Amino acid sequence: MYLDTVECPYCEYENDMTEGTVDLPDDNKFDHECENCEREFEVHVEFNPSYSSGKIEYVNCEKCGNETREPAKRGKIFPFPQSLDENVVCKHCFYKGHNEDFENE
């Protein structure tokens, strides 16, 4: 559950925190002036984990044939190595292709 308000510790007014996490400092704390009593208090921002799932999909590299879980796909990664004719490659072949491009410059 995501709460957009925080209670003032002085007057118990529910302050709107919709914009509170826009430029959040590294320590997740910031000072806020109460919209009701105008006293300043410290806000501590906490994040709860959120989980989702997805199928693990393996594909074969079109260059070396190795099975990979994280392929590099032409049109999804820019710049894609010009030395590769294939459209879906493993990371090893992807980096090797970039290395060949640099050597040929």
PDB file of N, CA and C in Angstrom:
ATOM      1  N   MET A   1       0.851  -1.182   0.000  1.00  0.00           N
ATOM      2  CA  MET A   1       0.000   0.000   0.000  1.00  0.00           C
ATOM      3  C   MET A   1       0.893   1.240   0.000  1.00  0.00           C
ATOM      4  N   TYR A   2       0.575   2.193  -0.794  1.00  0.00           N
ATOM      5  CA  TYR A   2       1.374   3.403  -0.946  1.00  0.00           C
ATOM      6  C   TYR A   2       0.616   4.564  -0.331  1.00  0.00           C
ATOM      7  N   LEU A   3       1.167   5.165   0.712  1.00  0.00           N
ATOM      8  CA  LEU A   3       0.497   6.276   1.380  1.00  0.00           C
ATOM      9  C   LEU A   3       1.018   7.599   0.834  1.00  0.00           C
ATOM     10  N   ASP A   4       0.111   8.503   0.531  1.00  0.00           N
ATOM     11  CA  ASP A   4       0.489   9.801  -0.011  1.00  0.00           C
ATOM     12  C   ASP A   4       0.418  10.910   1.027  1.00  0.00           C
ATOM     13  N   THR A   5       0.209  10.558   2.265  1.00  0.00           N
ATOM     14  CA  THR A   5       0.143  11.561   3.326  1.00  0.00           C
ATOM     15  C   THR A   5       1.022  11.127   4.490  1.00  0.00           C
ATOM     16  N   VAL A   6       1.395  12.125   5.297  1.00  0.00           N
ATOM     17  CA  VAL A   6       2.114  11.846   6.537  1.00  0.00           C
ATOM     18  C   VAL A   6       1.528  12.755   7.611  1.00  0.00           C
ATOM     19  N   GLU A   7       1.380  12.199   8.788  1.00  0.00           N
ATOM     20  CA  GLU A   7       0.780  12.945   9.895  1.00  0.00           C
ATOM     21  C   GLU A   7       1.813  13.846  10.561  1.00  0.00           C
ATOM     22  N   CYS A   8       1.437  15.092  10.774  1.00  0.00           N
ATOM     23  CA  CYS A   8       2.304  16.029  11.492  1.00  0.00           C
ATOM     24  C   CYS A   8       2.440  15.549  12.931  1.00  0.00           C
ATOM     25  N   PRO A   9       3.669  15.454  13.453  1.00  0.00           N
ATOM     26  CA  PRO A   9       3.845  14.997  14.832  1.00  0.00           C
ATOM     27  C   PRO A   9       3.388  16.023  15.875  1.00  0.00           C
ATOM     28  N   TYR A  10       3.093  17.253  15.455  1.00  0.00           N
ATOM     29  CA  TYR A  10       2.675  18.302  16.378  1.00  0.00           C
ATOM     30  C   TYR A  10       1.157  18.448  16.433  1.00  0.00           C
ATOM     31  N   CYS A  11       0.525  18.548  15.272  1.00  0.00           N
ATOM     32  CA  CYS A  11      -0.919  18.816  15.260  1.00  0.00           C
ATOM     33  C   CYS A  11      -1.748  17.668  14.677  1.00  0.00           C
ATOM     34  N   GLU A  12      -1.075  16.614  14.204  1.00  0.00           N
ATOM     35  CA  GLU A  12      -1.713  15.419  13.651  1.00  0.00           C
ATOM     36  C   GLU A  12      -2.431  15.649  12.314  1.00  0.00           C
ATOM     37  N   TYR A  13      -2.138  16.769  11.662  1.00  0.00           N
ATOM     38  CA  TYR A  13      -2.723  17.053  10.358  1.00  0.00           C
ATOM     39  C   TYR A  13      -2.095  16.124   9.325  1.00  0.00           C
ATOM     40  N   GLU A  14      -2.886  15.599   8.397  1.00  0.00           N
ATOM     41  CA  GLU A  14      -2.408  14.725   7.331  1.00  0.00           C
ATOM     42  C   GLU A  14      -1.878  15.585   6.173  1.00  0.00           C
ATOM     43  N   ASN A  15      -0.558  15.660   6.046  1.00  0.00           N
ATOM     44  CA  ASN A  15       0.098  16.458   5.008  1.00  0.00           C
ATOM     45  C   ASN A  15       0.244  15.646   3.723  1.00  0.00           C
ATOM     46  N   ASP A  16      -0.023  16.295   2.595  1.00  0.00           N
ATOM     47  CA  ASP A  16       0.090  15.668   1.284  1.00  0.00           C
ATOM     48  C   ASP A  16       1.563  15.457   0.936  1.00  0.00           C
ATOM     49  N   MET A  17       1.932  14.231   0.615  1.00  0.00           N
ATOM     50  CA  MET A  17       3.319  13.898   0.271  1.00  0.00           C
ATOM     51  C   MET A  17       3.443  13.432  -1.170  1.00  0.00           C
ATOM     52  N   THR A  18       2.483  13.770  -2.007  1.00  0.00           N
ATOM     53  CA  THR A  18       2.499  13.333  -3.394  1.00  0.00           C
ATOM     54  C   THR A  18       3.801  13.705  -4.084  1.00  0.00           C
ATOM     55  N   GLU A  19       4.320  14.880  -3.833  1.00  0.00           N
ATOM     56  CA  GLU A  19       5.558  15.340  -4.464  1.00  0.00           C
ATOM     57  C   GLU A  19       6.780  15.083  -3.584  1.00  0.00           C
ATOM     58  N   GLY A  20       6.610  14.420  -2.455  1.00  0.00           N
ATOM     59  CA  GLY A  20       7.680  14.248  -1.474  1.00  0.00           C
ATOM     60  C   GLY A  20       8.864  13.434  -1.927  1.00  0.00           C
ATOM     61  N   THR A  21       8.677  12.527  -2.870  1.00  0.00           N
ATOM     62  CA  THR A  21       9.797  11.677  -3.290  1.00  0.00           C
ATOM     63  C   THR A  21      10.397  12.094  -4.630  1.00  0.00           C
ATOM     64  N   VAL A  22      10.042  13.275  -5.119  1.00  0.00           N
ATOM     65  CA  VAL A  22      10.546  13.720  -6.418  1.00  0.00           C
ATOM     66  C   VAL A  22      12.063  13.874  -6.404  1.00  0.00           C
ATOM     67  N   ASP A  23      12.605  14.639  -5.498  1.00  0.00           N
ATOM     68  CA  ASP A  23      14.055  14.834  -5.372  1.00  0.00           C
ATOM     69  C   ASP A  23      14.505  14.343  -4.008  1.00  0.00           C
ATOM     70  N   LEU A  24      14.318  13.086  -3.761  1.00  0.00           N
ATOM     71  CA  LEU A  24      14.611  12.501  -2.457  1.00  0.00           C
ATOM     72  C   LEU A  24      16.114  12.418  -2.212  1.00  0.00           C
ATOM     73  N   PRO A  25      16.593  12.906  -1.052  1.00  0.00           N
ATOM     74  CA  PRO A  25      18.020  12.813  -0.721  1.00  0.00           C
ATOM     75  C   PRO A  25      18.448  11.352  -0.535  1.00  0.00           C
ATOM     76  N   ASP A  26      19.744  11.112  -0.520  1.00  0.00           N
ATOM     77  CA  ASP A  26      20.282   9.758  -0.389  1.00  0.00           C
ATOM     78  C   ASP A  26      19.841   9.046   0.884  1.00  0.00           C
ATOM     79  N   ASP A  27      19.635   9.789   1.958  1.00  0.00           N
ATOM     80  CA  ASP A  27      19.269   9.153   3.225  1.00  0.00           C
ATOM     81  C   ASP A  27      17.748   8.979   3.389  1.00  0.00           C
ATOM     82  N   ASN A  28      16.970   9.322   2.363  1.00  0.00           N
ATOM     83  CA  ASN A  28      15.505   9.181   2.364  1.00  0.00           C
ATOM     84  C   ASN A  28      14.826   9.977   3.475  1.00  0.00           C
ATOM     85  N   LYS A  29      15.417  11.098   3.866  1.00  0.00           N
ATOM     86  CA  LYS A  29      14.838  11.974   4.884  1.00  0.00           C
ATOM     87  C   LYS A  29      14.827  13.404   4.360  1.00  0.00           C
ATOM     88  N   PHE A  30      13.805  14.148   4.731  1.00  0.00           N
ATOM     89  CA  PHE A  30      13.770  15.563   4.384  1.00  0.00           C
ATOM     90  C   PHE A  30      12.862  16.293   5.369  1.00  0.00           C
ATOM     91  N   ASP A  31      13.078  17.594   5.472  1.00  0.00           N
ATOM     92  CA  ASP A  31      12.257  18.427   6.342  1.00  0.00           C
ATOM     93  C   ASP A  31      11.044  18.934   5.573  1.00  0.00           C
ATOM     94  N   HIS A  32       9.920  19.024   6.279  1.00  0.00           N
ATOM     95  CA  HIS A  32       8.673  19.459   5.648  1.00  0.00           C
ATOM     96  C   HIS A  32       7.938  20.378   6.616  1.00  0.00           C
ATOM     97  N   GLU A  33       7.373  21.436   6.080  1.00  0.00           N
ATOM     98  CA  GLU A  33       6.580  22.355   6.904  1.00  0.00           C
ATOM     99  C   GLU A  33       5.126  21.919   6.844  1.00  0.00           C
ATOM    100  N   CYS A  34       4.520  21.770   8.010  1.00  0.00           N
ATOM    101  CA  CYS A  34       3.127  21.339   8.087  1.00  0.00           C
ATOM    102  C   CYS A  34       2.223  22.344   7.387  1.00  0.00           C
ATOM    103  N   GLU A  35       1.314  21.835   6.576  1.00  0.00           N
ATOM    104  CA  GLU A  35       0.382  22.677   5.836  1.00  0.00           C
ATOM    105  C   GLU A  35      -0.655  23.316   6.765  1.00  0.00           C
ATOM    106  N   ASN A  36      -0.777  22.792   7.980  1.00  0.00           N
ATOM    107  CA  ASN A  36      -1.768  23.295   8.922  1.00  0.00           C
ATOM    108  C   ASN A  36      -1.148  24.217   9.984  1.00  0.00           C
ATOM    109  N   CYS A  37      -0.202  23.703  10.769  1.00  0.00           N
ATOM    110  CA  CYS A  37       0.361  24.487  11.876  1.00  0.00           C
ATOM    111  C   CYS A  37       1.643  25.216  11.508  1.00  0.00           C
ATOM    112  N   GLU A  38       2.193  24.934  10.330  1.00  0.00           N
ATOM    113  CA  GLU A  38       3.386  25.582   9.793  1.00  0.00           C
ATOM    114  C   GLU A  38       4.655  25.293  10.582  1.00  0.00           C
ATOM    115  N   ARG A  39       4.638  24.241  11.405  1.00  0.00           N
ATOM    116  CA  ARG A  39       5.853  23.820  12.109  1.00  0.00           C
ATOM    117  C   ARG A  39       6.585  22.818  11.225  1.00  0.00           C
ATOM    118  N   GLU A  40       7.903  22.853  11.330  1.00  0.00           N
ATOM    119  CA  GLU A  40       8.718  21.981  10.510  1.00  0.00           C
ATOM    120  C   GLU A  40       8.972  20.663  11.236  1.00  0.00           C
ATOM    121  N   PHE A  41       8.923  19.575  10.479  1.00  0.00           N
ATOM    122  CA  PHE A  41       9.219  18.251  11.039  1.00  0.00           C
ATOM    123  C   PHE A  41       9.966  17.432   9.996  1.00  0.00           C
ATOM    124  N   GLU A  42      10.566  16.341  10.437  1.00  0.00           N
ATOM    125  CA  GLU A  42      11.359  15.498   9.560  1.00  0.00           C
ATOM    126  C   GLU A  42      10.497  14.353   9.021  1.00  0.00           C
ATOM    127  N   VAL A  43      10.625  14.087   7.732  1.00  0.00           N
ATOM    128  CA  VAL A  43       9.892  12.998   7.085  1.00  0.00           C
ATOM    129  C   VAL A  43      10.897  11.907   6.728  1.00  0.00           C
ATOM    130  N   HIS A  44      10.589  10.679   7.087  1.00  0.00           N
ATOM    131  CA  HIS A  44      11.398   9.510   6.748  1.00  0.00           C
ATOM    132  C   HIS A  44      10.624   8.718   5.703  1.00  0.00           C
ATOM    133  N   VAL A  45      11.214   8.527   4.535  1.00  0.00           N
ATOM    134  CA  VAL A  45      10.551   7.794   3.458  1.00  0.00           C
ATOM    135  C   VAL A  45      11.022   6.349   3.487  1.00  0.00           C
ATOM    136  N   GLU A  46      10.075   5.415   3.506  1.00  0.00           N
ATOM    137  CA  GLU A  46      10.378   3.987   3.504  1.00  0.00           C
ATOM    138  C   GLU A  46       9.788   3.370   2.249  1.00  0.00           C
ATOM    139  N   PHE A  47      10.528   2.450   1.662  1.00  0.00           N
ATOM    140  CA  PHE A  47      10.062   1.740   0.477  1.00  0.00           C
ATOM    141  C   PHE A  47       9.906   0.270   0.815  1.00  0.00           C
ATOM    142  N   ASN A  48       8.771  -0.284   0.473  1.00  0.00           N
ATOM    143  CA  ASN A  48       8.510  -1.706   0.692  1.00  0.00           C
ATOM    144  C   ASN A  48       8.786  -2.456  -0.605  1.00  0.00           C
ATOM    145  N   PRO A  49       9.266  -3.686  -0.484  1.00  0.00           N
ATOM    146  CA  PRO A  49       9.542  -4.439  -1.710  1.00  0.00           C
ATOM    147  C   PRO A  49       8.265  -4.736  -2.480  1.00  0.00           C
ATOM    148  N   SER A  50       8.410  -4.810  -3.774  1.00  0.00           N
ATOM    149  CA  SER A  50       7.312  -5.156  -4.659  1.00  0.00           C
ATOM    150  C   SER A  50       7.790  -6.326  -5.513  1.00  0.00           C
ATOM    151  N   TYR A  51       6.978  -7.353  -5.643  1.00  0.00           N
ATOM    152  CA  TYR A  51       7.386  -8.548  -6.356  1.00  0.00           C
ATOM    153  C   TYR A  51       6.521  -8.758  -7.586  1.00  0.00           C
ATOM    154  N   SER A  52       7.134  -9.296  -8.629  1.00  0.00           N
ATOM    155  CA  SER A  52       6.417  -9.722  -9.819  1.00  0.00           C
ATOM    156  C   SER A  52       7.132 -10.959 -10.347  1.00  0.00           C
ATOM    157  N   SER A  53       6.522 -11.651 -11.258  1.00  0.00           N
ATOM    158  CA  SER A  53       7.150 -12.860 -11.786  1.00  0.00           C
ATOM    159  C   SER A  53       7.053 -12.889 -13.301  1.00  0.00           C
ATOM    160  N   GLY A  54       7.876 -13.694 -13.880  1.00  0.00           N
ATOM    161  CA  GLY A  54       7.862 -13.883 -15.322  1.00  0.00           C
ATOM    162  C   GLY A  54       8.557 -15.185 -15.663  1.00  0.00           C
ATOM    163  N   LYS A  55       8.227 -15.727 -16.796  1.00  0.00           N
ATOM    164  CA  LYS A  55       8.844 -16.962 -17.246  1.00  0.00           C
ATOM    165  C   LYS A  55      10.311 -16.711 -17.596  1.00  0.00           C
ATOM    166  N   ILE A  56      11.149 -17.692 -17.335  1.00  0.00           N
ATOM    167  CA  ILE A  56      12.542 -17.632 -17.774  1.00  0.00           C
ATOM    168  C   ILE A  56      12.557 -18.155 -19.203  1.00  0.00           C
ATOM    169  N   GLU A  57      13.028 -17.329 -20.096  1.00  0.00           N
ATOM    170  CA  GLU A  57      13.068 -17.716 -21.500  1.00  0.00           C
ATOM    171  C   GLU A  57      14.505 -17.760 -21.986  1.00  0.00           C
ATOM    172  N   TYR A  58      14.874 -18.890 -22.526  1.00  0.00           N
ATOM    173  CA  TYR A  58      16.198 -19.072 -23.095  1.00  0.00           C
ATOM    174  C   TYR A  58      16.082 -19.060 -24.615  1.00  0.00           C
ATOM    175  N   VAL A  59      17.060 -18.460 -25.265  1.00  0.00           N
ATOM    176  CA  VAL A  59      17.126 -18.476 -26.726  1.00  0.00           C
ATOM    177  C   VAL A  59      18.532 -18.902 -27.127  1.00  0.00           C
ATOM    178  N   ASN A  60      18.654 -19.383 -28.334  1.00  0.00           N
ATOM    179  CA  ASN A  60      19.963 -19.765 -28.845  1.00  0.00           C
ATOM    180  C   ASN A  60      20.574 -18.593 -29.593  1.00  0.00           C
ATOM    181  N   CYS A  61      21.844 -18.342 -29.316  1.00  0.00           N
ATOM    182  CA  CYS A  61      22.591 -17.301 -30.020  1.00  0.00           C
ATOM    183  C   CYS A  61      22.658 -17.682 -31.496  1.00  0.00           C
ATOM    184  N   GLU A  62      22.296 -16.765 -32.355  1.00  0.00           N
ATOM    185  CA  GLU A  62      22.314 -17.026 -33.797  1.00  0.00           C
ATOM    186  C   GLU A  62      23.732 -17.087 -34.363  1.00  0.00           C
ATOM    187  N   LYS A  63      24.718 -16.657 -33.586  1.00  0.00           N
ATOM    188  CA  LYS A  63      26.118 -16.658 -34.052  1.00  0.00           C
ATOM    189  C   LYS A  63      26.836 -17.937 -33.622  1.00  0.00           C
ATOM    190  N   CYS A  64      26.828 -18.227 -32.295  1.00  0.00           N
ATOM    191  CA  CYS A  64      27.590 -19.378 -31.792  1.00  0.00           C
ATOM    192  C   CYS A  64      26.711 -20.573 -31.420  1.00  0.00           C
ATOM    193  N   GLY A  65      25.403 -20.349 -31.300  1.00  0.00           N
ATOM    194  CA  GLY A  65      24.492 -21.444 -30.965  1.00  0.00           C
ATOM    195  C   GLY A  65      24.317 -21.691 -29.482  1.00  0.00           C
ATOM    196  N   ASN A  66      25.072 -20.999 -28.633  1.00  0.00           N
ATOM    197  CA  ASN A  66      24.932 -21.185 -27.187  1.00  0.00           C
ATOM    198  C   ASN A  66      23.581 -20.679 -26.699  1.00  0.00           C
ATOM    199  N   GLU A  67      23.066 -21.355 -25.685  1.00  0.00           N
ATOM    200  CA  GLU A  67      21.806 -20.943 -25.070  1.00  0.00           C
ATOM    201  C   GLU A  67      22.077 -19.773 -24.136  1.00  0.00           C
ATOM    202  N   THR A  68      21.230 -18.743 -24.195  1.00  0.00           N
ATOM    203  CA  THR A  68      21.407 -17.570 -23.341  1.00  0.00           C
ATOM    204  C   THR A  68      20.079 -17.115 -22.776  1.00  0.00           C
ATOM    205  N   ARG A  69      20.145 -16.570 -21.594  1.00  0.00           N
ATOM    206  CA  ARG A  69      18.959 -16.053 -20.908  1.00  0.00           C
ATOM    207  C   ARG A  69      18.809 -14.554 -21.151  1.00  0.00           C
ATOM    208  N   GLU A  70      19.896 -13.871 -21.481  1.00  0.00           N
ATOM    209  CA  GLU A  70      19.893 -12.420 -21.676  1.00  0.00           C
ATOM    210  C   GLU A  70      20.484 -12.081 -23.042  1.00  0.00           C
ATOM    211  N   PRO A  71      19.715 -12.294 -24.110  1.00  0.00           N
ATOM    212  CA  PRO A  71      20.267 -12.031 -25.438  1.00  0.00           C
ATOM    213  C   PRO A  71      20.315 -10.545 -25.764  1.00  0.00           C
ATOM    214  N   ALA A  72      21.207 -10.218 -26.668  1.00  0.00           N
ATOM    215  CA  ALA A  72      21.257  -8.870 -27.250  1.00  0.00           C
ATOM    216  C   ALA A  72      20.502  -8.962 -28.571  1.00  0.00           C
ATOM    217  N   LYS A  73      19.509  -8.082 -28.740  1.00  0.00           N
ATOM    218  CA  LYS A  73      18.665  -8.143 -29.941  1.00  0.00           C
ATOM    219  C   LYS A  73      18.822  -6.875 -30.769  1.00  0.00           C
ATOM    220  N   ARG A  74      19.008  -7.086 -32.068  1.00  0.00           N
ATOM    221  CA  ARG A  74      19.089  -5.957 -32.991  1.00  0.00           C
ATOM    222  C   ARG A  74      17.787  -5.156 -32.901  1.00  0.00           C
ATOM    223  N   GLY A  75      17.885  -3.848 -32.832  1.00  0.00           N
ATOM    224  CA  GLY A  75      16.708  -2.989 -32.706  1.00  0.00           C
ATOM    225  C   GLY A  75      16.353  -2.678 -31.262  1.00  0.00           C
ATOM    226  N   LYS A  76      16.886  -3.461 -30.313  1.00  0.00           N
ATOM    227  CA  LYS A  76      16.642  -3.220 -28.885  1.00  0.00           C
ATOM    228  C   LYS A  76      17.848  -2.580 -28.216  1.00  0.00           C
ATOM    229  N   ILE A  77      19.021  -2.798 -28.783  1.00  0.00           N
ATOM    230  CA  ILE A  77      20.273  -2.262 -28.226  1.00  0.00           C
ATOM    231  C   ILE A  77      20.947  -1.420 -29.300  1.00  0.00           C
ATOM    232  N   PHE A  78      21.320  -0.209 -28.920  1.00  0.00           N
ATOM    233  CA  PHE A  78      22.010   0.674 -29.854  1.00  0.00           C
ATOM    234  C   PHE A  78      23.303   1.154 -29.224  1.00  0.00           C
ATOM    235  N   PRO A  79      24.402   1.138 -29.889  1.00  0.00           N
ATOM    236  CA  PRO A  79      24.588   0.645 -31.246  1.00  0.00           C
ATOM    237  C   PRO A  79      24.779  -0.868 -31.250  1.00  0.00           C
ATOM    238  N   PHE A  80      24.187  -1.512 -32.223  1.00  0.00           N
ATOM    239  CA  PHE A  80      24.368  -2.950 -32.418  1.00  0.00           C
ATOM    240  C   PHE A  80      25.586  -3.118 -33.314  1.00  0.00           C
ATOM    241  N   PRO A  81      26.459  -4.079 -33.031  1.00  0.00           N
ATOM    242  CA  PRO A  81      27.683  -4.235 -33.819  1.00  0.00           C
ATOM    243  C   PRO A  81      27.400  -4.403 -35.315  1.00  0.00           C
ATOM    244  N   GLN A  82      28.067  -3.601 -36.110  1.00  0.00           N
ATOM    245  CA  GLN A  82      27.894  -3.658 -37.562  1.00  0.00           C
ATOM    246  C   GLN A  82      28.482  -4.937 -38.145  1.00  0.00           C
ATOM    247  N   SER A  83      29.441  -5.518 -37.438  1.00  0.00           N
ATOM    248  CA  SER A  83      30.093  -6.729 -37.942  1.00  0.00           C
ATOM    249  C   SER A  83      29.221  -7.977 -37.798  1.00  0.00           C
ATOM    250  N   LEU A  84      28.099  -7.863 -37.087  1.00  0.00           N
ATOM    251  CA  LEU A  84      27.215  -9.010 -36.898  1.00  0.00           C
ATOM    252  C   LEU A  84      26.072  -8.980 -37.903  1.00  0.00           C
ATOM    253  N   ASP A  85      25.863 -10.107 -38.587  1.00  0.00           N
ATOM    254  CA  ASP A  85      24.723 -10.247 -39.498  1.00  0.00           C
ATOM    255  C   ASP A  85      23.501 -10.784 -38.759  1.00  0.00           C
ATOM    256  N   GLU A  86      23.749 -11.410 -37.625  1.00  0.00           N
ATOM    257  CA  GLU A  86      22.676 -12.032 -36.839  1.00  0.00           C
ATOM    258  C   GLU A  86      21.849 -10.975 -36.116  1.00  0.00           C
ATOM    259  N   ASN A  87      20.630 -11.347 -35.709  1.00  0.00           N
ATOM    260  CA  ASN A  87      19.736 -10.417 -35.009  1.00  0.00           C
ATOM    261  C   ASN A  87      19.653 -10.670 -33.516  1.00  0.00           C
ATOM    262  N   VAL A  88      19.929 -11.908 -33.064  1.00  0.00           N
ATOM    263  CA  VAL A  88      19.858 -12.262 -31.649  1.00  0.00           C
ATOM    264  C   VAL A  88      21.141 -13.001 -31.294  1.00  0.00           C
ATOM    265  N   VAL A  89      21.917 -12.406 -30.386  1.00  0.00           N
ATOM    266  CA  VAL A  89      23.204 -13.008 -30.015  1.00  0.00           C
ATOM    267  C   VAL A  89      23.389 -12.988 -28.506  1.00  0.00           C
ATOM    268  N   CYS A  90      24.277 -13.857 -28.031  1.00  0.00           N
ATOM    269  CA  CYS A  90      24.625 -13.865 -26.605  1.00  0.00           C
ATOM    270  C   CYS A  90      25.530 -12.662 -26.327  1.00  0.00           C
ATOM    271  N   LYS A  91      25.717 -12.366 -25.060  1.00  0.00           N
ATOM    272  CA  LYS A  91      26.540 -11.206 -24.696  1.00  0.00           C
ATOM    273  C   LYS A  91      27.985 -11.364 -25.160  1.00  0.00           C
ATOM    274  N   HIS A  92      28.507 -12.600 -25.107  1.00  0.00           N
ATOM    275  CA  HIS A  92      29.882 -12.829 -25.543  1.00  0.00           C
ATOM    276  C   HIS A  92      30.049 -12.438 -27.011  1.00  0.00           C
ATOM    277  N   CYS A  93      29.133 -12.906 -27.860  1.00  0.00           N
ATOM    278  CA  CYS A  93      29.219 -12.580 -29.293  1.00  0.00           C
ATOM    279  C   CYS A  93      28.943 -11.093 -29.539  1.00  0.00           C
ATOM    280  N   PHE A  94      28.062 -10.508 -28.739  1.00  0.00           N
ATOM    281  CA  PHE A  94      27.762  -9.079 -28.852  1.00  0.00           C
ATOM    282  C   PHE A  94      29.024  -8.254 -28.597  1.00  0.00           C
ATOM    283  N   TYR A  95      29.716  -8.537 -27.481  1.00  0.00           N
ATOM    284  CA  TYR A  95      30.933  -7.784 -27.150  1.00  0.00           C
ATOM    285  C   TYR A  95      32.052  -8.074 -28.146  1.00  0.00           C
ATOM    286  N   LYS A  96      32.140  -9.312 -28.603  1.00  0.00           N
ATOM    287  CA  LYS A  96      33.137  -9.675 -29.597  1.00  0.00           C
ATOM    288  C   LYS A  96      32.872  -8.900 -30.895  1.00  0.00           C
ATOM    289  N   GLY A  97      31.590  -8.748 -31.251  1.00  0.00           N
ATOM    290  CA  GLY A  97      31.230  -7.975 -32.437  1.00  0.00           C
ATOM    291  C   GLY A  97      31.620  -6.512 -32.303  1.00  0.00           C
ATOM    292  N   HIS A  98      31.389  -5.932 -31.130  1.00  0.00           N
ATOM    293  CA  HIS A  98      31.801  -4.538 -30.899  1.00  0.00           C
ATOM    294  C   HIS A  98      33.322  -4.411 -30.999  1.00  0.00           C
ATOM    295  N   ASN A  99      34.024  -5.386 -30.439  1.00  0.00           N
ATOM    296  CA  ASN A  99      35.490  -5.355 -30.504  1.00  0.00           C
ATOM    297  C   ASN A  99      35.960  -5.394 -31.954  1.00  0.00           C
ATOM    298  N   GLU A 100      35.327  -6.215 -32.781  1.00  0.00           N
ATOM    299  CA  GLU A 100      35.674  -6.294 -34.207  1.00  0.00           C
ATOM    300  C   GLU A 100      35.382  -4.961 -34.903  1.00  0.00           C
ATOM    301  N   ASP A 101      34.274  -4.323 -34.540  1.00  0.00           N
ATOM    302  CA  ASP A 101      33.943  -3.017 -35.116  1.00  0.00           C
ATOM    303  C   ASP A 101      35.029  -1.990 -34.798  1.00  0.00           C
ATOM    304  N   PHE A 102      35.494  -1.983 -33.549  1.00  0.00           N
ATOM    305  CA  PHE A 102      36.535  -1.026 -33.143  1.00  0.00           C
ATOM    306  C   PHE A 102      37.860  -1.309 -33.842  1.00  0.00           C
ATOM    307  N   GLU A 103      38.190  -2.587 -34.021  1.00  0.00           N
ATOM    308  CA  GLU A 103      39.432  -2.953 -34.694  1.00  0.00           C
ATOM    309  C   GLU A 103      39.407  -2.553 -36.167  1.00  0.00           C
ATOM    310  N   ASN A 104      38.203  -2.551 -36.767  1.00  0.00           N
ATOM    311  CA  ASN A 104      38.073  -2.250 -38.197  1.00  0.00           C
ATOM    312  C   ASN A 104      37.932  -0.759 -38.485  1.00  0.00           C
ATOM    313  N   GLU A 105      37.894   0.058 -37.452  1.00  0.00           N
ATOM    314  CA  GLU A 105      37.754   1.517 -37.665  1.00  0.00           C
ATOM    315  C   GLU A 105      39.053   2.131 -38.104  1.00  0.00           C
TER     316      GLU A 105
END
